[in-house]
PDB file of C-alpha atoms and ligand atoms in Angstrom:
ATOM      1  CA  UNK A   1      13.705  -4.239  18.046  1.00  0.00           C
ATOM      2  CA  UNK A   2      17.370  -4.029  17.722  1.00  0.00           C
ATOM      3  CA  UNK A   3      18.157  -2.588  14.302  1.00  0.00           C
ATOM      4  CA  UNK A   4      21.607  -3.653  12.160  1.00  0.00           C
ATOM      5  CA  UNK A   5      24.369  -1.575  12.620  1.00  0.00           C
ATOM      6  CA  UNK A   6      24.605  -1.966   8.967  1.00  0.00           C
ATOM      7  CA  UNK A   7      21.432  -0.714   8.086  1.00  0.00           C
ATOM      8  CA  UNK A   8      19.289  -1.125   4.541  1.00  0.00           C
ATOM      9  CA  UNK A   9      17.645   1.042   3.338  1.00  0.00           C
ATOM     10  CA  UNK A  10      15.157   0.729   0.556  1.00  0.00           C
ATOM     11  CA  UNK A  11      13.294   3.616  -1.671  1.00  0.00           C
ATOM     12  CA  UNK A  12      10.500   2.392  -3.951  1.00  0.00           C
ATOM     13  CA  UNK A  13       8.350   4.793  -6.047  1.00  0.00           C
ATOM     14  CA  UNK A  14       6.168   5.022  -9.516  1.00  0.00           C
ATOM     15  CA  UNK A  15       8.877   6.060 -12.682  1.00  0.00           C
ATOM     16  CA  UNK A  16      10.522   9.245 -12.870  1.00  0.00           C
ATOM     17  CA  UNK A  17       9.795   9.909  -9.061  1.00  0.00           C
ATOM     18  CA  UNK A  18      13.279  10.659  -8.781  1.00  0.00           C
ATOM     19  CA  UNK A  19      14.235   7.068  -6.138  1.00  0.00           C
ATOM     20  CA  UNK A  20      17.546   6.937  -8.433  1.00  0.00           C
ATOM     21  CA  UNK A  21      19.230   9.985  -7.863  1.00  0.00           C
ATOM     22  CA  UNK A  22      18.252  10.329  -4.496  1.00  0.00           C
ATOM     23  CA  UNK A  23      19.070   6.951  -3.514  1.00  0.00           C
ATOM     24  CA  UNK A  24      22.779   7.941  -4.845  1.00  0.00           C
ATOM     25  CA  UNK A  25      22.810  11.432  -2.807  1.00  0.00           C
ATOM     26  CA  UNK A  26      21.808   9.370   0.433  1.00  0.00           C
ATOM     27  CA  UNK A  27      24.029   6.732  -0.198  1.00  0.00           C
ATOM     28  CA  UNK A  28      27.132   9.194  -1.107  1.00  0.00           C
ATOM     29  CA  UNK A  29      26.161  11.303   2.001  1.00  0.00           C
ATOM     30  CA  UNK A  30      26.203   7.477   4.119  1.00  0.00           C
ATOM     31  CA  UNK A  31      29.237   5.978   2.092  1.00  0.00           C
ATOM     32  CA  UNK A  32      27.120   3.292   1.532  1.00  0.00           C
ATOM     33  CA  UNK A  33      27.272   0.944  -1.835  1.00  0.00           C
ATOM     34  CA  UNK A  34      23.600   1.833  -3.588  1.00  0.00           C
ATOM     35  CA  UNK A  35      21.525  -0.688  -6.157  1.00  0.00           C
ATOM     36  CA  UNK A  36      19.668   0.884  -8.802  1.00  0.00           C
ATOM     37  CA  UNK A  37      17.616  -2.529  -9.311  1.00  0.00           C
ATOM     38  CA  UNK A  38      15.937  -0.837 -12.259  1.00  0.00           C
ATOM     39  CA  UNK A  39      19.255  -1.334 -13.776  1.00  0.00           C
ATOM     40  CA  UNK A  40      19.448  -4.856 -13.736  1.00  0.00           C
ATOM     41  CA  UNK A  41      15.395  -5.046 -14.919  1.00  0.00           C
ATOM     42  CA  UNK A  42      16.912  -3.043 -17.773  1.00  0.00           C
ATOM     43  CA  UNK A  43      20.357  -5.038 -18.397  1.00  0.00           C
ATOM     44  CA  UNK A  44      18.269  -8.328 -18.829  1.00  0.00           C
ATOM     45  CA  UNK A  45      16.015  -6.637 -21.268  1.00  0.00           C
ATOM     46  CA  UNK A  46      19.086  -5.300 -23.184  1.00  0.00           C
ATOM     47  CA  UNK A  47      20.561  -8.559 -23.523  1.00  0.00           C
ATOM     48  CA  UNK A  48      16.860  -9.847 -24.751  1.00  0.00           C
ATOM     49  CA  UNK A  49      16.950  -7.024 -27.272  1.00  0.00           C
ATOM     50  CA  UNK A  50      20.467  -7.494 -28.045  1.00  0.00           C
ATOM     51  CA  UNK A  51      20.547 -11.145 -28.788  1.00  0.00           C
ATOM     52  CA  UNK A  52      17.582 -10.628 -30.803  1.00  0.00           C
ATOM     53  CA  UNK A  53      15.209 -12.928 -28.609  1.00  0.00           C
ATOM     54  CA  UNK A  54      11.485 -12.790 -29.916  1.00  0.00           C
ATOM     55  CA  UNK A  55       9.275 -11.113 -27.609  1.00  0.00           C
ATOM     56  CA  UNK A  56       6.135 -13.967 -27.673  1.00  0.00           C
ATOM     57  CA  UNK A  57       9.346 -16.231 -26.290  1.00  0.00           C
ATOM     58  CA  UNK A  58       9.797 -13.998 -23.899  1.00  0.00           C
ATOM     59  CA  UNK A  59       7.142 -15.489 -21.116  1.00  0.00           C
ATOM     60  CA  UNK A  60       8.608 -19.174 -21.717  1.00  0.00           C
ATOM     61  CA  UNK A  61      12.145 -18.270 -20.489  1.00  0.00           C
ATOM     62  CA  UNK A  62      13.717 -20.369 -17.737  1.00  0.00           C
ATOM     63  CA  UNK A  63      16.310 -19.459 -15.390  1.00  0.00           C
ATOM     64  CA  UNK A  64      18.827 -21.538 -17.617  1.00  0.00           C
ATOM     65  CA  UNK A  65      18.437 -19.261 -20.678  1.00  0.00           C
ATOM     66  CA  UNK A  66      18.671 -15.832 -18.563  1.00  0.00           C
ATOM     67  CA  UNK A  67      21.711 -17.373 -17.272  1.00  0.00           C
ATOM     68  CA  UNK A  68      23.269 -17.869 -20.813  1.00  0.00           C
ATOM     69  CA  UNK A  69      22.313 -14.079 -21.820  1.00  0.00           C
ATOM     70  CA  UNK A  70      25.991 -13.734 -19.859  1.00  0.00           C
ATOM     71  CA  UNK A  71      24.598 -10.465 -17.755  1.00  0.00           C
ATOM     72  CA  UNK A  72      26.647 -10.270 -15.198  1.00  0.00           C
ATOM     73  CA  UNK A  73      26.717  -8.126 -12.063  1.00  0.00           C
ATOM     74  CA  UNK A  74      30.010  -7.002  -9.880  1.00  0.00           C
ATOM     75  CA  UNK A  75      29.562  -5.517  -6.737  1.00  0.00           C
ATOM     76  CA  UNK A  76      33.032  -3.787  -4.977  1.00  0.00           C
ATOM     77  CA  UNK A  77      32.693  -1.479  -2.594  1.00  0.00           C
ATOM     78  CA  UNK A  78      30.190   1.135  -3.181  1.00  0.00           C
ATOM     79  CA  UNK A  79      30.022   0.100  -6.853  1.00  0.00           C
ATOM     80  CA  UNK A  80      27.779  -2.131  -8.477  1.00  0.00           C
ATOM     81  CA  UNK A  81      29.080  -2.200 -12.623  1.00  0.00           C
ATOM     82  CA  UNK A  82      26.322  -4.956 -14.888  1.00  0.00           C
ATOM     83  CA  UNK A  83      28.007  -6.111 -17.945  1.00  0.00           C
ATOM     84  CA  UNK A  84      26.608  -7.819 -20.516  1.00  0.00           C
ATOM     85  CA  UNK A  85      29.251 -10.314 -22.546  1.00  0.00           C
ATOM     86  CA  UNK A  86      31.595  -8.197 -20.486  1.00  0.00           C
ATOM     87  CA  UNK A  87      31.013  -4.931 -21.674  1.00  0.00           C
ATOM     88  CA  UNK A  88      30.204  -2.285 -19.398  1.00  0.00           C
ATOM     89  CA  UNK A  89      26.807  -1.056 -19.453  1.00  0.00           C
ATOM     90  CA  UNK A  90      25.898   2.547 -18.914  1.00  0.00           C
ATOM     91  CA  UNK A  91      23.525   4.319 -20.922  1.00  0.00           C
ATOM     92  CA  UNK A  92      22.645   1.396 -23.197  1.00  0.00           C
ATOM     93  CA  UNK A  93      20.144   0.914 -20.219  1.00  0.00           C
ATOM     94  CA  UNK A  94      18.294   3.855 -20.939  1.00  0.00           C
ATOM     95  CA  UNK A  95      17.553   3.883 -24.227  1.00  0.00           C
ATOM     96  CA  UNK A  96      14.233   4.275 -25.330  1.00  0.00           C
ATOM     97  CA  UNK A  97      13.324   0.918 -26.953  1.00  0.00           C
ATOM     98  CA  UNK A  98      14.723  -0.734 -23.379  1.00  0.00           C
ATOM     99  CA  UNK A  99      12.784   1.395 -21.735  1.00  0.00           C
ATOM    100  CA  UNK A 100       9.568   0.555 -23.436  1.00  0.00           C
ATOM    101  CA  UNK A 101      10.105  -3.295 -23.097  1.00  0.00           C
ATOM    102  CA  UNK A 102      11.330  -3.468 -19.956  1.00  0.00           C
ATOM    103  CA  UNK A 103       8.043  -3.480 -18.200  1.00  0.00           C
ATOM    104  CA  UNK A 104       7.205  -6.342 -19.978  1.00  0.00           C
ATOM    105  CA  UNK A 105      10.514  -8.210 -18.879  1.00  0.00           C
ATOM    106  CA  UNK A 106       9.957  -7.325 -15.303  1.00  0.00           C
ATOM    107  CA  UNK A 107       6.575  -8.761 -15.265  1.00  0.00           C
ATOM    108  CA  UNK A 108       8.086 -12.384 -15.821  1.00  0.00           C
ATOM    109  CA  UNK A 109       8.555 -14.296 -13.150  1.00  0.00           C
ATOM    110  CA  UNK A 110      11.429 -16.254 -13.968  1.00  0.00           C
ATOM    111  CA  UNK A 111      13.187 -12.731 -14.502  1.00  0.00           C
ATOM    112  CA  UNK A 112      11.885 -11.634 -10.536  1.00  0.00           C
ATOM    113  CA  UNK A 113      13.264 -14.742  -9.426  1.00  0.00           C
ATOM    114  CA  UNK A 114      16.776 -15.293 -11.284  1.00  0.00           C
ATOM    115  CA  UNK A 115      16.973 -11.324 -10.099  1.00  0.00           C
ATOM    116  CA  UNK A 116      16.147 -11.991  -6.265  1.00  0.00           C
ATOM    117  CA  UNK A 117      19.144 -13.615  -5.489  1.00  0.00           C
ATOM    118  CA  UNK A 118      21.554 -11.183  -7.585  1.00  0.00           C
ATOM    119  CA  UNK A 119      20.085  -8.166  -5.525  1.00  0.00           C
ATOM    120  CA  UNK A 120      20.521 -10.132  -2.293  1.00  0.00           C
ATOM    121  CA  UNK A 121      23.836 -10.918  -2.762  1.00  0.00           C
ATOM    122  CA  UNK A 122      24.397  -7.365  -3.616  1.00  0.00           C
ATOM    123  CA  UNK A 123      22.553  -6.356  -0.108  1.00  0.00           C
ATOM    124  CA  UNK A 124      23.964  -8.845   1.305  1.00  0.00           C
ATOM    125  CA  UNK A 125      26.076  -7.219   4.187  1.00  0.00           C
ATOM    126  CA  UNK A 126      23.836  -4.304   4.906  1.00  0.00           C
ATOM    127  CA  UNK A 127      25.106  -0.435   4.298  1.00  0.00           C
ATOM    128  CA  UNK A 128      22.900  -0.424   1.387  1.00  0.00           C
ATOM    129  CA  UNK A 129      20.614   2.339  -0.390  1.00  0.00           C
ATOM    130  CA  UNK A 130      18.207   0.175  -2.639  1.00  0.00           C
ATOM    131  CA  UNK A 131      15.800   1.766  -4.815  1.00  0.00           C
ATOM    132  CA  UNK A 132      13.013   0.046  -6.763  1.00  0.00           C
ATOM    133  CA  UNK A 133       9.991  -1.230  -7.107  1.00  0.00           C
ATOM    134  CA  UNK A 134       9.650  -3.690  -4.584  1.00  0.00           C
ATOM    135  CA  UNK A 135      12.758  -3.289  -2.877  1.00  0.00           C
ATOM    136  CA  UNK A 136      10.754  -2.903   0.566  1.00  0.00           C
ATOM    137  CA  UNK A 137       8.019  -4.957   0.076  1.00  0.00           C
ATOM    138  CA  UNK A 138      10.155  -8.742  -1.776  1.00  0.00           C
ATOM    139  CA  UNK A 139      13.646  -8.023  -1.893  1.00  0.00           C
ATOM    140  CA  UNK A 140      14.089  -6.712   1.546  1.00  0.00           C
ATOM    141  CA  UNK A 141      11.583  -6.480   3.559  1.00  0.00           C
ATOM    142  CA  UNK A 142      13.131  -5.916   6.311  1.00  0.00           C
ATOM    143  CA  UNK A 143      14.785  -3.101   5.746  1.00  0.00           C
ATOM    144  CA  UNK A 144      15.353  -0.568   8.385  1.00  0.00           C
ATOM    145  CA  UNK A 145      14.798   2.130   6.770  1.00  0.00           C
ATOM    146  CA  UNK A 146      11.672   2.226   3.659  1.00  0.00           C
ATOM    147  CA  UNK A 147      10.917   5.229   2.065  1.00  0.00           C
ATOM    148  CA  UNK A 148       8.172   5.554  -0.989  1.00  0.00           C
ATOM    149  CA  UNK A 149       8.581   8.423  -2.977  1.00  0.00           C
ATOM    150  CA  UNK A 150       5.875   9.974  -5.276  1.00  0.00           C
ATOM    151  CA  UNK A 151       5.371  13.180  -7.154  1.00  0.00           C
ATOM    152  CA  UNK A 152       2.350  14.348  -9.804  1.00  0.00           C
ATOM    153  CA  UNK A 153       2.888  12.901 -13.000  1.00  0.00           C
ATOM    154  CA  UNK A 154       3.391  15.620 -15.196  1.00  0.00           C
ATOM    155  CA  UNK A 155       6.616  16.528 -12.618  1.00  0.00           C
ATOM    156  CA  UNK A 156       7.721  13.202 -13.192  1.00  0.00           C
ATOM    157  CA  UNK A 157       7.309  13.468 -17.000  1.00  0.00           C
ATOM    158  CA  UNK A 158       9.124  17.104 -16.998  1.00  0.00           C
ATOM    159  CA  UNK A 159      11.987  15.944 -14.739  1.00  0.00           C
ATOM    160  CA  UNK A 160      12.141  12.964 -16.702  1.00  0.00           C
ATOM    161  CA  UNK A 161      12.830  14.944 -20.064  1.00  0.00           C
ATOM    162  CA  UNK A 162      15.058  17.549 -18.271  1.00  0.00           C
ATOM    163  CA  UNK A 163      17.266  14.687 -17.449  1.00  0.00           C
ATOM    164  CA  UNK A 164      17.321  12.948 -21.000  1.00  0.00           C
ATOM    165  CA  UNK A 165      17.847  16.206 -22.733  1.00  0.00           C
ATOM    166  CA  UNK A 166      19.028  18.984 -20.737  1.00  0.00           C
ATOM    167  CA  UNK A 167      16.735  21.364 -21.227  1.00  0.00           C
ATOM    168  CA  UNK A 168      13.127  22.628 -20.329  1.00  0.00           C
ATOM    169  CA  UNK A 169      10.438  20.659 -22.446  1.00  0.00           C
ATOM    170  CA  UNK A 170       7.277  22.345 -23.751  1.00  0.00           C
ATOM    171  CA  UNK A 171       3.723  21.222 -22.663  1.00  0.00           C
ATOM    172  CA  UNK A 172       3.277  18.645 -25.857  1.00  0.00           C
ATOM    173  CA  UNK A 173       6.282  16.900 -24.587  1.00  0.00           C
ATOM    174  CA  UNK A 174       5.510  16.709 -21.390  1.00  0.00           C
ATOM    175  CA  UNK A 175       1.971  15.113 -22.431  1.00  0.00           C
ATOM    176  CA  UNK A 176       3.722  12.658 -24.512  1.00  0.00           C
ATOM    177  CA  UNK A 177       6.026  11.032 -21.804  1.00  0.00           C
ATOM    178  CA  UNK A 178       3.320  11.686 -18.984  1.00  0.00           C
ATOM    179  CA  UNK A 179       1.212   8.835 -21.592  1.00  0.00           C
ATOM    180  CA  UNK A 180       4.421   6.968 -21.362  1.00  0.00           C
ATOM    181  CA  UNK A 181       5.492   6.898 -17.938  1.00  0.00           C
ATOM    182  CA  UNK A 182       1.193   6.179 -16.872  1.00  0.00           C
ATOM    183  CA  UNK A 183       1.366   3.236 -19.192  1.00  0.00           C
ATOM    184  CA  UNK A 184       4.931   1.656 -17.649  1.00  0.00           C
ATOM    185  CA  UNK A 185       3.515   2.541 -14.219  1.00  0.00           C
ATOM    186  CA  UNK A 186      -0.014   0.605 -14.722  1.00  0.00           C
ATOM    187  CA  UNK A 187       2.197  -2.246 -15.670  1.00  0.00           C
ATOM    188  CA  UNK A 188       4.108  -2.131 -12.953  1.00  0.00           C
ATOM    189  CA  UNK A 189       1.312  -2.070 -10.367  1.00  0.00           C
ATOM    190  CA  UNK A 190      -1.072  -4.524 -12.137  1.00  0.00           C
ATOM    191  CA  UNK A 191       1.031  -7.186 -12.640  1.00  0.00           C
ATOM    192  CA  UNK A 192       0.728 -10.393 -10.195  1.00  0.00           C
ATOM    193  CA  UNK A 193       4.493 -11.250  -9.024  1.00  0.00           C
ATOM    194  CA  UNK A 194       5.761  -8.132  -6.816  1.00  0.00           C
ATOM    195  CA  UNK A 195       3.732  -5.214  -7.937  1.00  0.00           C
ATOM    196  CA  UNK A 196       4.218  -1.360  -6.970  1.00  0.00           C
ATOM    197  CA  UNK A 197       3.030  -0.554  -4.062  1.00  0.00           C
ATOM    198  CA  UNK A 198       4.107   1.355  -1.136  1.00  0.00           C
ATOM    199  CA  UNK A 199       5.728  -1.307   1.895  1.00  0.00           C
ATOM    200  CA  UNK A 200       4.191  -1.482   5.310  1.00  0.00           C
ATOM    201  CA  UNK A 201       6.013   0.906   7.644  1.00  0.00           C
ATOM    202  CA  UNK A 202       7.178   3.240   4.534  1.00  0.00           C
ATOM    203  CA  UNK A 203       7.663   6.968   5.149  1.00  0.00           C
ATOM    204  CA  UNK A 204       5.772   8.616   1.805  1.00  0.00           C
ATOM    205  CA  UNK A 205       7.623  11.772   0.536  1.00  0.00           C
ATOM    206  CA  UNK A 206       5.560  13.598  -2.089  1.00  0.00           C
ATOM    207  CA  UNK A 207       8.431  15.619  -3.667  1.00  0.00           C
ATOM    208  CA  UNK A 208       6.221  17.440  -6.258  1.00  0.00           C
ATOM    209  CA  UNK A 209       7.185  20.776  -4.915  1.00  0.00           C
ATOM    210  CA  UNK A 210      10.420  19.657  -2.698  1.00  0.00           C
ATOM    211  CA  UNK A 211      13.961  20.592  -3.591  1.00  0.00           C
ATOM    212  CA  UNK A 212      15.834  17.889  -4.322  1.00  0.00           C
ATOM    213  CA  UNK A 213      18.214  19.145  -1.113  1.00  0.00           C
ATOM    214  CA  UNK A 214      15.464  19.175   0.977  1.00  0.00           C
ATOM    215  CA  UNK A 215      14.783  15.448   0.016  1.00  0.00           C
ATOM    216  CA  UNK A 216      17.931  13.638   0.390  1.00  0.00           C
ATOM    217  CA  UNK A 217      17.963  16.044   3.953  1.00  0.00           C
ATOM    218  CA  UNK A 218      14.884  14.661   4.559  1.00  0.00           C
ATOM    219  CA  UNK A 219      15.701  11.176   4.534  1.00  0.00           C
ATOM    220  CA  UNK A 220      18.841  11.151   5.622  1.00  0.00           C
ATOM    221  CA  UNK A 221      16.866  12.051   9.252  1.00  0.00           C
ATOM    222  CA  UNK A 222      14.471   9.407   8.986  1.00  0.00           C
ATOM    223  CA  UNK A 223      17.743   7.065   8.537  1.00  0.00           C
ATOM    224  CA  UNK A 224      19.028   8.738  11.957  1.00  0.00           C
ATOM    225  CA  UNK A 225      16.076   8.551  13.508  1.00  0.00           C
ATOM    226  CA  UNK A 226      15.701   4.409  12.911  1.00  0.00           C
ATOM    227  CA  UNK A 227      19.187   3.161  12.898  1.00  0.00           C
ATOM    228  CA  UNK A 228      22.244   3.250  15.003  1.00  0.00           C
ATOM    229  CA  UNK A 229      24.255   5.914  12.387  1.00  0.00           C
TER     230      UNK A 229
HETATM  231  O1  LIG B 301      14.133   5.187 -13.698  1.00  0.00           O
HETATM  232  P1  LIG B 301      12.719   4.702 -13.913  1.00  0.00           P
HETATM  233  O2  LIG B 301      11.838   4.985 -12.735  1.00  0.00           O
HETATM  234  O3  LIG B 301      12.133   5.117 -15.200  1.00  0.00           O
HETATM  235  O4  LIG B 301      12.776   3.142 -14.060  1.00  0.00           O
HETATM  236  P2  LIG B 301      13.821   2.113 -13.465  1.00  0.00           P
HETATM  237  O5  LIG B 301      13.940   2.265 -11.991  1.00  0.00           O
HETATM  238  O6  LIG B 301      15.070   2.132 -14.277  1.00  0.00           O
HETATM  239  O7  LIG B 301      13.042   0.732 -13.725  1.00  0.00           O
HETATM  240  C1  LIG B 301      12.714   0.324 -15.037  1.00  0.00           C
HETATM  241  C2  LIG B 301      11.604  -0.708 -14.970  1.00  0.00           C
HETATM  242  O8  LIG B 301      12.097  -1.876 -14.318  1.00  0.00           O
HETATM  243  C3  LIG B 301      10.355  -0.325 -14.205  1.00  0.00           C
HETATM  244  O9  LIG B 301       9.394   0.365 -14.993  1.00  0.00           O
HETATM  245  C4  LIG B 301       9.820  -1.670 -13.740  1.00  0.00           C
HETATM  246  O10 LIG B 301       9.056  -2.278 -14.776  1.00  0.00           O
HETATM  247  C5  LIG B 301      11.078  -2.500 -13.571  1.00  0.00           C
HETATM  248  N1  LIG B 301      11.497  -2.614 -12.171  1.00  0.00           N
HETATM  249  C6  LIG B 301      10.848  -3.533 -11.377  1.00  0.00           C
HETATM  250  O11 LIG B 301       9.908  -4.174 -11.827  1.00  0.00           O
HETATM  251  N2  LIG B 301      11.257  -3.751 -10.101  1.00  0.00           N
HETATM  252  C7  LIG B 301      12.267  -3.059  -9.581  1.00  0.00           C
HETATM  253  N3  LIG B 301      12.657  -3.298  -8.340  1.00  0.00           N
HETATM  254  C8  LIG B 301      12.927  -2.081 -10.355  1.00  0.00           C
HETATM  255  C9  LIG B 301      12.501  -1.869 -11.647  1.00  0.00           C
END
């Protein structure tokens, strides 16, 4: 099969498996624009939060009303910016009471499907590193290049911590968001529209014991290896 000279490529993988910072270190090393579709899962939910929506009205929303929660996504070059009421919105995405509804949010299918065509316009014309959930499986599936990363969980729960806090967290800690991170992940592969799960095709990297060098490397010759770069 002839394969796009501008390729997509799509990394899915359970939380905290580290898709997001990869996918930027492959997509620097490509010059290619990347979508963190978490992001967007997480913008929604912050406008939810925000606006002061009540969760049981959550699962009745229509595509009209996510429309009016004015989330908006702008896609130049390599950079994709999500504002919300036109603010910028950066690390308002991570904070912990998003993260701990946003599960919830991206198990509603009117959310999946208002989001579908926002990260197809993003991926539009190819030269793409997409990381997700389902990013080889629903939003593009087919991708040139699909890789599904996974590490143990207590490595995802201690690189998860290292990241929020910049520093080395003890073993309770590392319990604690190991509890967390399980309970987002059995969300995200029980629920019905677009679950987790690893696409057809997908190279699996276990980086439990990699160097985050050796990943990105890695990948980068799977991507020569299928495309035209
Ligand atoms: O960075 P982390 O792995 O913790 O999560 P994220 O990539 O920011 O995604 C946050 C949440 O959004 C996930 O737990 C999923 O519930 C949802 N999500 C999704 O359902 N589909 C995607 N393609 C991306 C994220």
């Amino acid at each position: 099969m002839a394969r796009s000279r501008r390729p997509v490529i799509t990394l899915d993988g359970p939380a905290g498996s580290g898709k997001t910072t990869t996918a930027q270190a492959v997509a620097k090393r490509l010059g290619f624009r990347h979508l963190d579709s978490g992001a967007l899962y997480r913008a929604l939910t912050f406008a939810l939060l925000k606006e002061g929506v009540p969760e049981q009205e959550w699962r009745a929303l229509e595509a009209e009303q996510l429309t009016a929660l004015n989330v908006e996504v702008e896609a130049e070059g390599d950079v994709v910016n999500i504002y919300h009421d036109g603010v910028l919105l950066t690390s308002d995405l991570r904070s912990p009471e998003v993260t701990s509804s946003v599960s919830a949010v991206a198990g509603l299918p009117a959310v999946r499907d208002w989001l579908l065509d926002v990260q197809r316009s993003v991926g539009a014309h190819g030269n793409l590193v997409a990381d997700g959930r389902d990013m080889g499986t629903v939003v593009f599936p087919d991708a040139d290049v699909k890789i599904f990363l996974v590490a143990s969980l207590e490595e995802r729960a201690r690189r998860r911590l290292l990241q929020d806090h910049g520093r080395e967290p003890d073993v309770a800690e590392i319990q604690e968001e190991a509890r967390r991170i399980d309970q987002r992940d059995q969300a995200d592969r029980s629920r019905s529209h677009s679950p987790l799960r690893r696409p057809e095709h997908a190279l699996e990297v276990d980086t439990t014991g990699l160097p985050f060098d050796d990943q990105v490397s890695l990948i980068l010759r799977r991507v020569k290896d299928l495309t035209p770069l």
